[in-house]
Coordinates of C-alpha atoms in Angstrom, one line a residue:
Chain A
M1 CA 0.4 -0.1 0.3
N2 CA 0.9 3.4 -0.9
Q3 CA 0.3 6.7 1.1
Y4 CA -0.2 10.4 0.0
V5 CA -1.2 13.7 0.9
L6 CA -4.0 14.9 -1.4
L7 CA -4.9 18.7 -0.4
K8 CA -8.6 20.1 -0.8
T9 CA -8.0 22.6 -3.1
D10 CA -6.9 20.1 -5.9
L11 CA -9.0 17.8 -5.1
N12 CA -11.4 19.5 -8.5
R13 CA -8.2 19.6 -10.3
W14 CA -7.2 16.0 -10.5
V15 CA -11.6 14.9 -10.6
E16 CA -11.0 17.5 -14.3
M17 CA -8.4 15.2 -15.6
A18 CA -10.2 12.3 -14.1
R19 CA -13.3 12.8 -16.2
K20 CA -11.3 13.4 -19.4
K21 CA -10.4 9.9 -20.0
Y22 CA -13.2 7.9 -17.5
R23 CA -16.6 8.7 -16.6
V24 CA -16.8 8.8 -12.7
Y25 CA -19.5 8.5 -11.1
A26 CA -20.0 10.9 -7.7
P27 CA -23.1 11.2 -5.0
E28 CA -25.4 14.4 -6.6
R29 CA -29.0 15.5 -5.2
V30 CA -31.5 14.6 -7.0
Q31 CA -34.5 17.0 -4.6
E32 CA -34.9 15.3 -1.5
D33 CA -32.7 11.7 -2.5
I34 CA -28.8 11.3 -3.2
F35 CA -28.0 9.3 -6.2
F36 CA -24.6 7.8 -8.0
A37 CA -24.3 10.4 -10.9
P38 CA -22.2 11.1 -13.5
L39 CA -20.2 14.0 -13.2
L40 CA -20.9 16.5 -15.5
G41 CA -18.6 19.4 -14.0
P42 CA -17.3 19.5 -10.2
P43 CA -18.1 17.2 -7.8
E44 CA -20.4 18.1 -4.7
S45 CA -17.8 18.6 -1.9
E46 CA -20.4 18.2 0.5
F47 CA -20.6 14.3 -0.4
L48 CA -16.6 14.1 -0.4
T49 CA -15.9 14.9 3.2
G50 CA -15.5 12.1 6.0
L51 CA -19.4 12.4 7.4
A52 CA -21.2 9.4 6.0
V53 CA -23.1 9.6 2.6
L54 CA -25.3 7.1 1.6
P55 CA -26.6 7.5 -1.1
Y56 CA -30.8 5.9 -1.4
L57 CA -29.2 3.5 -3.5
P58 CA -25.7 1.2 -3.6
P59 CA -23.5 1.7 -6.8
K60 CA -24.1 -2.1 -7.6
D61 CA -26.1 -1.4 -10.9
L62 CA -22.5 -0.2 -12.4
V63 CA -21.6 -3.7 -12.1
F64 CA -25.0 -5.4 -11.9
P65 CA -27.9 -3.3 -13.3
Q66 CA -31.0 -3.4 -12.8
S67 CA -31.8 -4.8 -15.9
E68 CA -29.5 -6.1 -18.8
I69 CA -30.1 -7.8 -22.1
L70 CA -28.1 -11.7 -21.8
F71 CA -28.1 -12.2 -25.6
S72 CA -30.1 -11.3 -29.0
Y73 CA -31.4 -13.7 -31.8
S74 CA -32.5 -13.2 -34.9
R75 CA -33.8 -15.7 -37.8
E76 CA -33.0 -15.4 -41.6
G77 CA -35.0 -18.3 -43.2
E78 CA -33.3 -21.6 -41.1
K79 CA -31.1 -19.2 -39.9
I80 CA -30.6 -18.9 -36.2
A81 CA -28.0 -16.0 -34.9
L82 CA -26.4 -15.2 -31.3
T83 CA -25.1 -11.9 -30.3
V84 CA -24.2 -11.0 -27.6
P85 CA -23.8 -7.1 -26.2
D86 CA -21.0 -5.4 -26.6
Q87 CA -18.7 -6.7 -24.5
E88 CA -17.0 -2.9 -23.9
T89 CA -17.7 -0.9 -21.2
E90 CA -15.9 2.5 -20.9
A91 CA -13.8 2.9 -18.0
S92 CA -14.8 4.6 -15.0
V93 CA -14.6 5.5 -11.4
L94 CA -16.7 6.1 -8.5
L95 CA -15.5 8.7 -6.7
G96 CA -17.6 9.0 -2.9
I97 CA -18.4 5.8 -2.4
R98 CA -18.6 4.4 1.9
S99 CA -16.2 1.9 2.6
C100 CA -19.4 -0.7 3.2
D101 CA -20.7 0.3 -0.3
T102 CA -16.8 -1.3 -1.3
V103 CA -17.1 -4.2 1.0
G104 CA -20.9 -5.1 -0.9
I105 CA -18.8 -4.7 -3.9
S106 CA -16.0 -7.1 -3.0
W107 CA -18.8 -9.9 -1.7
M108 CA -20.2 -8.9 -5.3
D109 CA -16.9 -9.9 -6.9
K110 CA -16.6 -13.1 -5.1
F111 CA -20.4 -14.2 -5.6
F112 CA -20.4 -13.6 -9.5
R113 CA -16.2 -14.3 -10.5
E114 CA -15.5 -17.5 -8.6
N115 CA -17.4 -21.3 -9.6
F116 CA -18.8 -20.0 -12.7
N117 CA -17.0 -16.8 -14.1
D118 CA -20.9 -14.8 -14.9
T119 CA -18.6 -12.1 -17.7
Y120 CA -20.8 -9.4 -17.9
Y121 CA -20.5 -8.8 -13.9
G122 CA -16.5 -9.4 -14.3
R123 CA -16.4 -7.2 -18.2
R124 CA -18.0 -4.4 -15.8
R125 CA -15.8 -4.6 -12.7
D126 CA -12.9 -5.0 -14.7
N127 CA -13.3 -1.4 -15.8
L128 CA -14.6 0.5 -12.9
I129 CA -11.9 2.2 -10.0
T130 CA -13.5 3.3 -7.0
V131 CA -12.2 5.7 -4.6
T132 CA -13.8 5.8 -1.1
I133 CA -14.0 7.9 1.7
A134 CA -13.7 7.0 4.8
C135 CA -16.1 8.3 7.3
N136 CA -14.7 9.3 9.9
R137 CA -18.5 10.4 11.8
P138 CA -21.8 8.4 10.9
I139 CA -25.2 8.8 10.6
K140 CA -28.6 7.6 12.2
N141 CA -29.1 4.3 10.2
C142 CA -25.0 3.0 10.2
F143 CA -24.3 0.1 11.8
C144 CA -21.0 -0.9 9.5
V145 CA -18.7 -1.9 13.0
C146 CA -20.6 -4.9 13.1
C147 CA -20.2 -6.3 10.1
E148 CA -16.9 -5.6 9.3
G149 CA -18.0 -2.5 6.8
G150 CA -16.5 -0.3 8.0
P151 CA -16.0 2.8 8.8
F152 CA -12.4 2.8 7.3
L153 CA -11.4 0.5 5.1
D154 CA -8.6 -1.8 6.3
P155 CA -5.5 -2.3 3.5
G156 CA -4.2 -5.5 4.7
K157 CA -7.5 -7.2 5.0
N158 CA -10.2 -5.0 2.3
S159 CA -9.8 -5.0 -1.2
F160 CA -9.7 -1.6 -2.7
D161 CA -8.2 0.6 -4.9
L162 CA -8.1 4.3 -3.2
Q163 CA -9.3 5.3 0.3
L164 CA -9.5 9.1 0.7
I165 CA -9.4 9.6 4.7
D166 CA -10.3 13.0 5.6
M167 CA -7.6 14.9 7.6
N168 CA -9.8 18.5 7.5
D169 CA -7.8 21.2 4.7
R170 CA -6.5 17.7 3.3
Y171 CA -7.3 13.7 2.4
L172 CA -4.7 11.3 3.2
V173 CA -4.9 8.9 -0.1
E174 CA -4.5 4.7 0.6
C175 CA -3.8 3.5 -3.0
N176 CA -3.6 -0.3 -2.7
S177 CA -3.6 -1.3 -6.3
D178 CA -2.8 -1.0 -9.4
Q179 CA -6.0 0.6 -10.6
G180 CA -5.7 3.0 -7.7
E181 CA -1.9 4.3 -8.9
T182 CA -3.3 5.0 -12.2
L183 CA -5.4 7.5 -10.6
I184 CA -2.9 9.1 -9.1
N185 CA -0.2 9.1 -12.1
L186 CA -3.5 11.3 -14.0
D187 CA -1.4 13.7 -12.4
P188 CA 1.5 12.7 -9.9
A189 CA 2.3 16.5 -9.0
L190 CA -1.4 17.0 -6.4
F191 CA 0.1 13.9 -4.6
S192 CA 3.1 14.6 -1.7
A193 CA 4.4 12.1 0.2
P194 CA 2.5 12.1 3.9
P195 CA 4.3 13.5 7.3
P196 CA 5.4 10.6 9.5
D197 CA 2.6 11.8 11.7
M198 CA -0.2 11.5 9.4
E199 CA -1.1 7.8 10.1
A200 CA -0.7 8.1 14.3
M201 CA -3.0 10.7 13.0
R202 CA -5.5 8.0 10.9
N203 CA -5.7 5.7 13.4
R204 CA -7.0 8.5 15.7
L205 CA -9.4 9.5 13.5
E206 CA -10.5 5.7 12.4
E207 CA -10.5 5.3 17.2
E208 CA -13.0 8.0 17.4
A209 CA -14.6 7.3 14.7
R210 CA -15.7 3.4 15.8
S211 CA -16.3 5.1 19.1
M212 CA -19.5 7.0 17.8
F213 CA -21.3 3.8 17.1
L214 CA -23.0 1.2 20.1
P215 CA -21.0 0.0 23.2
E216 CA -19.0 -3.4 22.2
P217 CA -21.3 -3.4 18.8
T218 CA -19.3 -5.8 16.9
S219 CA -20.7 -8.7 18.9
Y220 CA -24.2 -7.2 18.3
M221 CA -24.6 -9.6 15.2
G222 CA -23.4 -13.0 17.3
T223 CA -26.6 -14.1 18.8
A224 CA -28.4 -13.7 15.2
I225 CA -25.9 -15.8 13.8
R226 CA -25.6 -18.3 15.8
R227 CA -29.0 -18.9 16.5
I228 CA -29.6 -19.0 12.8
T229 CA -27.3 -21.4 11.8
A230 CA -28.1 -23.6 14.1
D231 CA -31.7 -23.3 12.7
S232 CA -33.0 -22.6 16.4
V233 CA -35.0 -18.8 16.0
P234 CA -38.9 -20.5 17.1
S235 CA -41.1 -20.1 13.6
E236 CA -43.7 -17.9 15.3
V237 CA -40.1 -16.0 15.6
W238 CA -40.3 -15.9 11.5
T239 CA -44.3 -15.6 11.0
E240 CA -44.2 -12.6 13.2
L241 CA -41.4 -10.7 11.2
G242 CA -42.9 -11.7 8.3
E243 CA -46.1 -10.4 8.9
R244 CA -44.2 -7.2 9.4
C245 CA -43.1 -7.5 5.5
F246 CA -45.3 -5.8 3.0
D247 CA -43.4 -8.2 -0.3
D248 CA -42.5 -5.4 -1.5
G249 CA -38.7 -6.2 -2.5
G250 CA -37.1 -2.8 -1.1
C251 CA -34.8 -4.5 0.7
T252 CA -33.5 -6.7 -1.7
F253 CA -32.9 -3.4 -4.3
V254 CA -31.0 -1.4 -2.3
C255 CA -29.1 -3.8 -0.6
P256 CA -25.1 -4.2 -1.9
C257 CA -25.3 -8.1 -1.3
C258 CA -29.0 -8.9 -2.7
S259 CA -27.9 -10.4 -5.9
C260 CA -30.9 -12.4 -6.9
F261 CA -32.3 -12.1 -11.0
G262 CA -35.3 -12.9 -12.9
V263 CA -34.7 -13.8 -16.8
G264 CA -37.3 -12.9 -18.8
Y265 CA -38.0 -13.0 -22.8
L266 CA -38.9 -11.4 -25.5
A267 CA -40.0 -11.7 -28.6
H268 CA -40.7 -9.3 -31.3
G269 CA -41.1 -10.2 -35.3
S270 CA -38.1 -12.6 -36.6
G271 CA -36.0 -12.0 -33.3
G272 CA -35.7 -11.1 -29.2
C273 CA -33.6 -10.9 -26.2
H274 CA -33.5 -13.1 -22.9
Y275 CA -32.7 -10.6 -20.4
R276 CA -32.0 -10.9 -16.8
F277 CA -33.8 -8.0 -14.5
W278 CA -33.3 -8.0 -10.7
D279 CA -35.4 -10.6 -8.8
S280 CA -36.1 -10.9 -4.7
C281 CA -36.5 -13.6 -2.5
D282 CA -39.3 -11.1 -0.8
Y283 CA -41.5 -11.8 -3.9
S284 CA -43.8 -15.4 -2.6
G285 CA -43.6 -16.5 -7.1
F286 CA -39.9 -16.2 -6.5
T287 CA -40.2 -19.7 -5.7
R288 CA -43.5 -21.1 -7.0
E289 CA -43.2 -23.4 -9.9
V290 CA -45.7 -24.1 -12.8
S291 CA -47.6 -26.9 -10.5
G292 CA -48.8 -24.1 -8.5
H293 CA -46.4 -25.8 -5.6
N294 CA -45.0 -22.8 -4.0
P295 CA -42.0 -24.2 -1.8
R296 CA -42.1 -20.9 0.4
G297 CA -45.2 -19.6 -0.2
E298 CA -45.2 -18.5 3.7
K299 CA -43.8 -14.4 4.0
G300 CA -42.5 -16.1 7.2
E301 CA -40.4 -18.8 5.4
R302 CA -39.1 -16.4 3.1
F303 CA -38.2 -13.9 5.3
K304 CA -36.2 -17.1 7.2
R305 CA -34.5 -17.6 3.9
R306 CA -33.2 -14.0 3.0
F307 CA -31.9 -14.1 7.2
F308 CA -30.5 -17.6 6.3
H309 CA -28.8 -16.0 3.8
K310 CA -27.6 -13.4 4.9
L311 CA -26.0 -14.3 8.0
S312 CA -26.1 -18.0 8.5
Y313 CA -22.3 -19.7 9.1
Q314 CA -23.3 -21.6 6.3
Y315 CA -23.0 -19.0 3.9
V316 CA -20.5 -17.1 5.5
K317 CA -18.0 -20.3 5.0
K318 CA -19.0 -20.2 1.4
D319 CA -18.8 -16.1 0.6
G320 CA -15.9 -15.5 3.2
R321 CA -18.4 -12.8 4.9
I322 CA -22.2 -12.0 6.1
G323 CA -24.2 -10.8 2.9
C324 CA -24.4 -7.6 5.2
V325 CA -21.8 -4.6 5.1
G326 CA -24.3 -2.0 7.8
C327 CA -24.9 0.6 5.6
G328 CA -29.1 0.7 7.3
R329 CA -30.1 1.1 3.5
C330 CA -33.1 -1.2 4.3
I331 CA -33.8 0.1 7.7
T332 CA -34.5 3.6 5.3
A333 CA -36.5 1.5 2.5
C334 CA -38.5 -1.3 4.6
P335 CA -42.1 0.2 5.2
G336 CA -43.0 -2.5 8.5
E337 CA -40.3 -1.5 9.9
V338 CA -38.0 -4.7 9.6
G339 CA -34.3 -3.7 8.3
M340 CA -31.4 -5.9 9.5
P341 CA -31.2 -3.7 13.2
T342 CA -34.4 -4.7 13.9
V343 CA -34.5 -8.6 12.4
V344 CA -31.0 -8.7 14.7
E345 CA -33.0 -7.4 17.8
T346 CA -35.6 -9.5 18.1
I347 CA -33.8 -12.2 17.9
R348 CA -31.2 -11.8 20.2
R349 CA -34.7 -11.7 22.7
S350 CA -36.8 -14.4 21.7
D351 CA -33.4 -15.8 23.0
T352 CA -34.6 -17.8 26.2
G353 CA -31.2 -19.0 26.7
D354 CA -32.1 -22.5 25.9
S355 CA -29.0 -24.0 23.4
S356 CA -30.5 -27.8 23.3
K357 CA -31.1 -27.4 19.7
E358 CA -27.8 -25.5 18.8
Chain B
M1 CA -14.0 -16.7 -22.0
T2 CA -16.9 -19.4 -21.5
N3 CA -20.8 -17.1 -21.4
I4 CA -22.2 -19.0 -19.0
Y5 CA -25.2 -18.1 -19.9
L6 CA -25.2 -18.3 -23.9
P7 CA -26.4 -21.4 -25.2
H8 CA -25.9 -23.7 -27.5
L9 CA -28.4 -23.8 -30.5
A10 CA -29.1 -27.4 -30.9
R11 CA -31.6 -29.3 -33.1
I12 CA -34.3 -31.5 -32.9
I13 CA -33.9 -34.4 -34.5
T14 CA -36.1 -36.6 -32.9
I15 CA -40.4 -36.4 -30.9
Q16 CA -41.8 -39.3 -29.7
D17 CA -44.7 -38.6 -28.5
D18 CA -44.6 -40.8 -25.2
T19 CA -48.1 -40.2 -23.5
Y20 CA -50.7 -37.7 -24.4
D21 CA -49.1 -34.9 -22.5
T22 CA -44.6 -36.6 -22.9
K23 CA -42.6 -36.1 -25.7
T24 CA -39.6 -37.8 -25.9
F25 CA -37.0 -34.9 -27.8
G26 CA -33.9 -35.9 -29.7
L27 CA -31.8 -33.4 -29.9
E28 CA -28.2 -32.4 -31.9
L29 CA -25.7 -29.6 -31.2
V30 CA -25.9 -27.7 -34.4
D31 CA -22.0 -26.4 -34.1
A32 CA -19.9 -29.3 -34.6
E33 CA -17.0 -28.6 -32.2
A34 CA -20.4 -28.2 -29.2
R35 CA -21.3 -31.4 -30.5
N36 CA -18.2 -33.7 -30.4
T37 CA -17.0 -32.5 -26.7
F38 CA -20.5 -32.8 -25.4
R39 CA -20.6 -35.6 -22.6
F40 CA -22.4 -35.8 -19.4
R41 CA -23.0 -37.9 -16.5
P42 CA -26.0 -39.2 -14.9
G43 CA -28.7 -37.2 -13.6
Q44 CA -27.2 -34.5 -15.1
F45 CA -29.8 -31.2 -16.5
L46 CA -30.6 -29.5 -19.4
E47 CA -31.7 -25.9 -19.7
I48 CA -33.3 -25.7 -22.9
A49 CA -35.0 -22.6 -24.5
V50 CA -37.5 -21.8 -26.6
L51 CA -36.0 -18.4 -27.6
G52 CA -37.3 -15.9 -27.0
V53 CA -40.2 -17.4 -25.0
G54 CA -39.0 -19.0 -22.2
E55 CA -36.3 -21.6 -20.6
A56 CA -36.3 -24.5 -18.0
P57 CA -34.4 -27.0 -16.5
F58 CA -34.9 -30.7 -18.3
G59 CA -32.8 -33.7 -16.6
L60 CA -31.5 -35.6 -19.3
A61 CA -32.8 -39.0 -20.3
S62 CA -30.5 -40.7 -22.0
N63 CA -27.3 -42.9 -21.8
P64 CA -25.0 -40.8 -20.8
N65 CA -22.6 -43.6 -22.7
H66 CA -24.1 -41.7 -26.5
P67 CA -23.4 -38.5 -25.6
E68 CA -24.2 -38.3 -29.4
A69 CA -27.7 -38.7 -29.2
F70 CA -29.0 -37.5 -26.3
F71 CA -32.8 -37.0 -25.5
V72 CA -35.2 -35.4 -23.2
T73 CA -38.6 -36.0 -21.9
I74 CA -40.8 -33.2 -21.7
R75 CA -44.1 -33.2 -19.9
A76 CA -46.4 -30.2 -21.9
V77 CA -47.6 -28.4 -18.6
G78 CA -46.4 -24.5 -18.8
S79 CA -45.4 -21.9 -21.4
V80 CA -41.7 -23.4 -22.0
T81 CA -43.0 -26.9 -22.6
D82 CA -46.3 -26.2 -24.1
A83 CA -44.0 -23.9 -26.7
L84 CA -41.8 -26.8 -26.8
H85 CA -44.5 -29.5 -27.6
K86 CA -45.5 -27.2 -31.0
L87 CA -42.1 -27.7 -32.1
S88 CA -41.4 -29.9 -35.2
P89 CA -38.5 -32.1 -36.5
G90 CA -35.5 -29.3 -37.8
D91 CA -36.5 -26.7 -35.4
I92 CA -34.0 -25.2 -33.3
V93 CA -33.6 -24.2 -29.8
G94 CA -31.0 -23.1 -27.3
V95 CA -29.0 -25.2 -24.9
R96 CA -27.0 -24.6 -21.7
G97 CA -24.8 -27.3 -20.2
P98 CA -25.2 -29.8 -18.6
F99 CA -25.1 -29.0 -15.6
G100 CA -25.9 -30.4 -11.4
N101 CA -23.6 -32.9 -9.7
G102 CA -25.5 -36.5 -11.2
F103 CA -26.3 -39.6 -9.4
P104 CA -23.2 -41.1 -8.2
F105 CA -21.7 -44.2 -10.6
D106 CA -18.6 -45.5 -9.7
E107 CA -18.7 -44.8 -6.1
I108 CA -21.4 -48.2 -6.3
K109 CA -20.2 -50.1 -8.3
G110 CA -20.5 -53.6 -6.7
K111 CA -23.5 -52.5 -5.1
N112 CA -27.2 -54.2 -5.8
V113 CA -29.6 -50.7 -7.1
L114 CA -33.3 -50.0 -6.7
F115 CA -35.3 -47.9 -8.8
V116 CA -38.4 -46.4 -7.5
A117 CA -39.7 -44.1 -10.4
G118 CA -43.2 -42.3 -10.4
G119 CA -44.7 -41.2 -13.8
I120 CA -42.4 -38.5 -15.3
G121 CA -39.5 -39.7 -12.3
L122 CA -38.8 -42.5 -14.6
P123 CA -36.6 -40.1 -17.5
P124 CA -33.9 -39.0 -15.1
L125 CA -33.4 -42.1 -13.9
R126 CA -32.8 -44.1 -17.2
S127 CA -30.0 -42.0 -17.7
L128 CA -28.6 -44.2 -14.8
I129 CA -30.1 -47.7 -15.9
E130 CA -29.0 -47.6 -19.6
P131 CA -25.2 -48.1 -18.6
M132 CA -25.7 -49.4 -15.2
L133 CA -27.3 -52.1 -17.9
D134 CA -23.9 -51.7 -20.3
A135 CA -21.8 -52.6 -17.7
R136 CA -24.3 -54.8 -15.8
S137 CA -21.5 -57.1 -14.3
E138 CA -20.1 -54.4 -12.1
F139 CA -23.1 -54.4 -10.6
G140 CA -25.5 -56.6 -7.8
D141 CA -29.1 -57.2 -7.6
V142 CA -31.0 -54.3 -10.5
Q143 CA -34.6 -54.3 -9.7
I144 CA -36.5 -51.2 -11.6
L145 CA -40.2 -51.0 -10.2
Y146 CA -42.1 -48.3 -11.8
G147 CA -45.8 -46.8 -10.9
A148 CA -48.4 -44.3 -12.8
R149 CA -51.3 -42.9 -12.5
S150 CA -52.4 -44.8 -15.6
P151 CA -51.7 -47.1 -18.6
A152 CA -51.2 -44.1 -20.6
D153 CA -49.5 -42.6 -18.4
L154 CA -46.4 -45.0 -19.0
V155 CA -43.8 -43.6 -20.9
Y156 CA -40.6 -45.2 -22.9
K157 CA -43.4 -48.6 -22.8
N158 CA -41.8 -50.4 -25.7
R159 CA -38.3 -50.4 -23.5
L160 CA -40.4 -51.3 -20.5
K161 CA -40.9 -54.6 -22.5
E162 CA -37.6 -55.3 -22.9
W163 CA -37.0 -54.6 -19.2
E164 CA -39.9 -56.8 -18.2
T165 CA -38.0 -59.9 -20.2
M166 CA -34.7 -59.0 -19.4
Q167 CA -32.9 -61.9 -17.1
D168 CA -30.8 -59.8 -14.8
V169 CA -33.0 -57.0 -14.0
R170 CA -36.1 -57.2 -11.8
F171 CA -38.6 -55.5 -13.7
M172 CA -42.3 -54.7 -11.7
M173 CA -44.7 -51.6 -12.4
T174 CA -48.1 -51.0 -11.4
V175 CA -50.2 -47.8 -12.1
D176 CA -53.0 -46.0 -9.7
V177 CA -56.3 -47.1 -12.2
G178 CA -56.0 -49.1 -14.6
D179 CA -58.4 -49.9 -17.5
S180 CA -59.8 -52.2 -19.9
G181 CA -56.7 -53.8 -21.0
W182 CA -54.4 -53.1 -18.0
S183 CA -54.2 -57.2 -16.6
G184 CA -51.4 -55.8 -14.1
N185 CA -50.4 -54.2 -11.2
V186 CA -52.8 -51.6 -9.8
G187 CA -52.4 -49.3 -6.8
V188 CA -49.8 -46.1 -6.1
V189 CA -45.9 -47.7 -6.5
T190 CA -45.7 -48.4 -2.6
T191 CA -48.5 -51.0 -2.9
I192 CA -45.7 -53.3 -4.6
F193 CA -43.2 -53.0 -2.4
P194 CA -44.4 -55.8 -0.4
K195 CA -44.6 -58.4 -2.7
A196 CA -41.1 -57.4 -5.2
D197 CA -38.6 -59.2 -2.8
I198 CA -36.2 -55.8 -2.2
I199 CA -33.3 -56.7 -1.4
V200 CA -32.2 -53.9 1.9
D201 CA -28.4 -55.3 2.2
N202 CA -25.5 -53.5 0.1
T203 CA -28.5 -52.4 -2.0
V204 CA -28.8 -48.1 -3.0
A205 CA -32.3 -47.6 -3.5
F206 CA -33.0 -44.7 -6.4
V207 CA -36.2 -43.0 -5.8
C208 CA -37.7 -40.1 -8.9
G209 CA -41.4 -38.7 -9.1
P210 CA -43.2 -36.2 -7.8
P211 CA -43.3 -35.1 -4.5
I212 CA -45.8 -37.0 -2.7
M213 CA -44.2 -40.0 -4.4
I214 CA -40.7 -39.8 -3.0
R215 CA -42.0 -38.7 0.2
F216 CA -43.9 -42.4 0.5
A217 CA -42.0 -43.9 -1.0
I218 CA -38.7 -42.9 1.1
M219 CA -41.3 -43.5 4.5
E220 CA -41.5 -47.2 3.4
L221 CA -37.9 -47.7 2.3
L222 CA -36.4 -46.1 6.0
R223 CA -39.1 -48.5 7.0
L224 CA -37.7 -51.5 5.1
G225 CA -33.9 -50.6 6.4
F226 CA -32.9 -48.5 4.1
A227 CA -30.1 -46.2 5.4
P228 CA -31.1 -42.4 4.2
A229 CA -27.0 -42.3 3.2
N230 CA -28.6 -45.1 0.8
I231 CA -31.8 -43.5 -0.8
I232 CA -31.0 -41.3 -3.5
S233 CA -33.4 -38.9 -4.8
T234 CA -33.6 -35.7 -7.2
L235 CA -35.4 -32.5 -6.0
E236 CA -36.5 -29.8 -8.1
R237 CA -36.8 -25.9 -7.3
Y238 CA -38.0 -22.9 -9.7
M239 CA -34.9 -22.5 -11.5
K240 CA -33.5 -19.8 -13.7
C241 CA -29.6 -19.8 -14.2
G242 CA -28.8 -23.6 -13.4
V243 CA -25.1 -21.8 -12.7
G244 CA -25.1 -20.3 -8.7
K245 CA -26.0 -16.7 -9.6
C246 CA -29.9 -16.6 -10.0
G247 CA -30.7 -17.1 -6.4
H248 CA -34.0 -19.1 -7.4
C249 CA -33.4 -22.8 -7.0
A250 CA -31.2 -22.6 -3.4
I251 CA -32.6 -24.5 -0.3
G252 CA -30.5 -23.4 2.2
H253 CA -27.0 -22.5 2.0
K254 CA -27.1 -25.0 -0.9
Y255 CA -28.4 -25.6 -4.8
V256 CA -29.8 -27.2 -6.5
C257 CA -28.4 -26.7 -9.5
L258 CA -24.9 -26.8 -8.4
D259 CA -25.5 -29.3 -5.2
G260 CA -28.1 -30.9 -7.0
P261 CA -30.3 -31.9 -8.2
V262 CA -29.3 -35.0 -6.8
F263 CA -29.7 -35.9 -2.9
S264 CA -28.9 -37.9 -0.5
Y265 CA -32.2 -38.1 2.2
R266 CA -29.2 -37.7 4.4
E267 CA -28.6 -34.6 2.8
M268 CA -32.1 -33.5 2.4
M269 CA -32.7 -34.2 6.6
K270 CA -29.9 -31.7 7.4
L271 CA -31.5 -28.7 5.3
P272 CA -33.5 -26.1 7.0
E273 CA -36.6 -26.7 5.1
R274 CA -39.2 -30.1 4.7
V275 CA -38.4 -30.8 1.4
V276 CA -39.6 -33.8 1.2

């Protein structure tokens, strides 16, 4: 890992250089919400500080779009031609992503690229460079510390390109990949070597940030993980939680670690296409079979499924971590107020201490 | 790099009417290289697409020793299967796969084998029965018990007659409801268990059919003394990608498309949902 210092007054110049070569995405206010959007001018500086900013949607659609064509077909007489959409995508930079979303992309990297490589994901991912901003101060719904999702990325543990750490009038820049160096090299004169005391200051900022969460937050998920793994959460608890679910799929669409998709088919004239789109395990149709039989026809069963996937040790073993990065978007999106923290808390409270099943 | 979602084109070579709602499609991959390198194991499945209409998983039904002439047996039950039934020889479909773990074969050499099939559950088992008959001397007793709703629902009628006459295969069949031309057994498949002289010792049982039939067959096999690890069945789930990405067929941390469709009853019992 290399470290540099970038003065905030030089940020726009660096971004301007990047915009000449890349499509640069950054958080942008759209009426009352914030979204990642392609920059047409300088970035909105208020979203590039140590204060956490959470765009309504994670940037997962840059690597896993809401819908995309898998292939098109066309018939000409006896002949059928299959065409895969252009494999070239524009080289992009994602500026102002937070550590939680960066960890979410790492989760997707492993899921989509290992054990049957998804080249649609891969071609977008290979063209994306991330510039994360560490969070010196969390906001209301943040719980990344409980999920190893932040508030700072750990260069020894997390995979990322660049991480900016807000130090008032400057950023400490941590570069963790060759792609990150490419961005530094856009204008190396803007980046200077950090003074010796900067590492200590960085670590102090991270400690302060962590202390702003609940006391002993890292053990918070433990009970839920243990009980879901052992399948010892009473079915009434799942039913109760399921009753509060509106089947809207919102939590899954805003989740940086939700990757399920459906496939649709279009025919028009002599051609058509097969395309995929975000799907949700919240929906009863997700598992409904052609006979009408539905193995997860009950809301409680779907609820159990979703959280088994997110939190069970069986999946931690498979995916390398839990399927939650603590961004808190499901709290905002859920009209029934059954986002991740509520579920974890409900499971903790339902623990009567009977561990006979575990 | 392989595109896991892009099908090979395959031509329908033969279509055989098995029953009033079931047809067997013989297929051939159009691309010569893909055709020459196509191999599969018993119990694996294909994702077959009617372009622009839909794609669904189907168990390979043919003998893996003859991968050049593979076939699938398909009952018309929904939009994709209805569209498939409307196709004719020479028509083109999309084919991805083979996918899935498949049945054990080399691992059970020397053992006795019992097949319990219900209705349209026979086709996937046939992909295991045929190569076993090719290597008959490497297995112990081979017994096939087949049940269908009615005589009209029996698939592969010509092949069934051959199995009936084979000296080294013990074959019995039954129908839930007979008709005027039927003089054989009547009753669900488990009703012929008592007269089938089932060997339990050193036997692996393969069970395939509708979910309710699988449930009762497994209960009966357990009662006879089969160990859960020696009862092997297949699970079906709504499925899209076939390669563990779309998420639809997940049960617990297992994916029917990757970790299945073949599971022992022992493995099924460990899943966090009731599956049989």
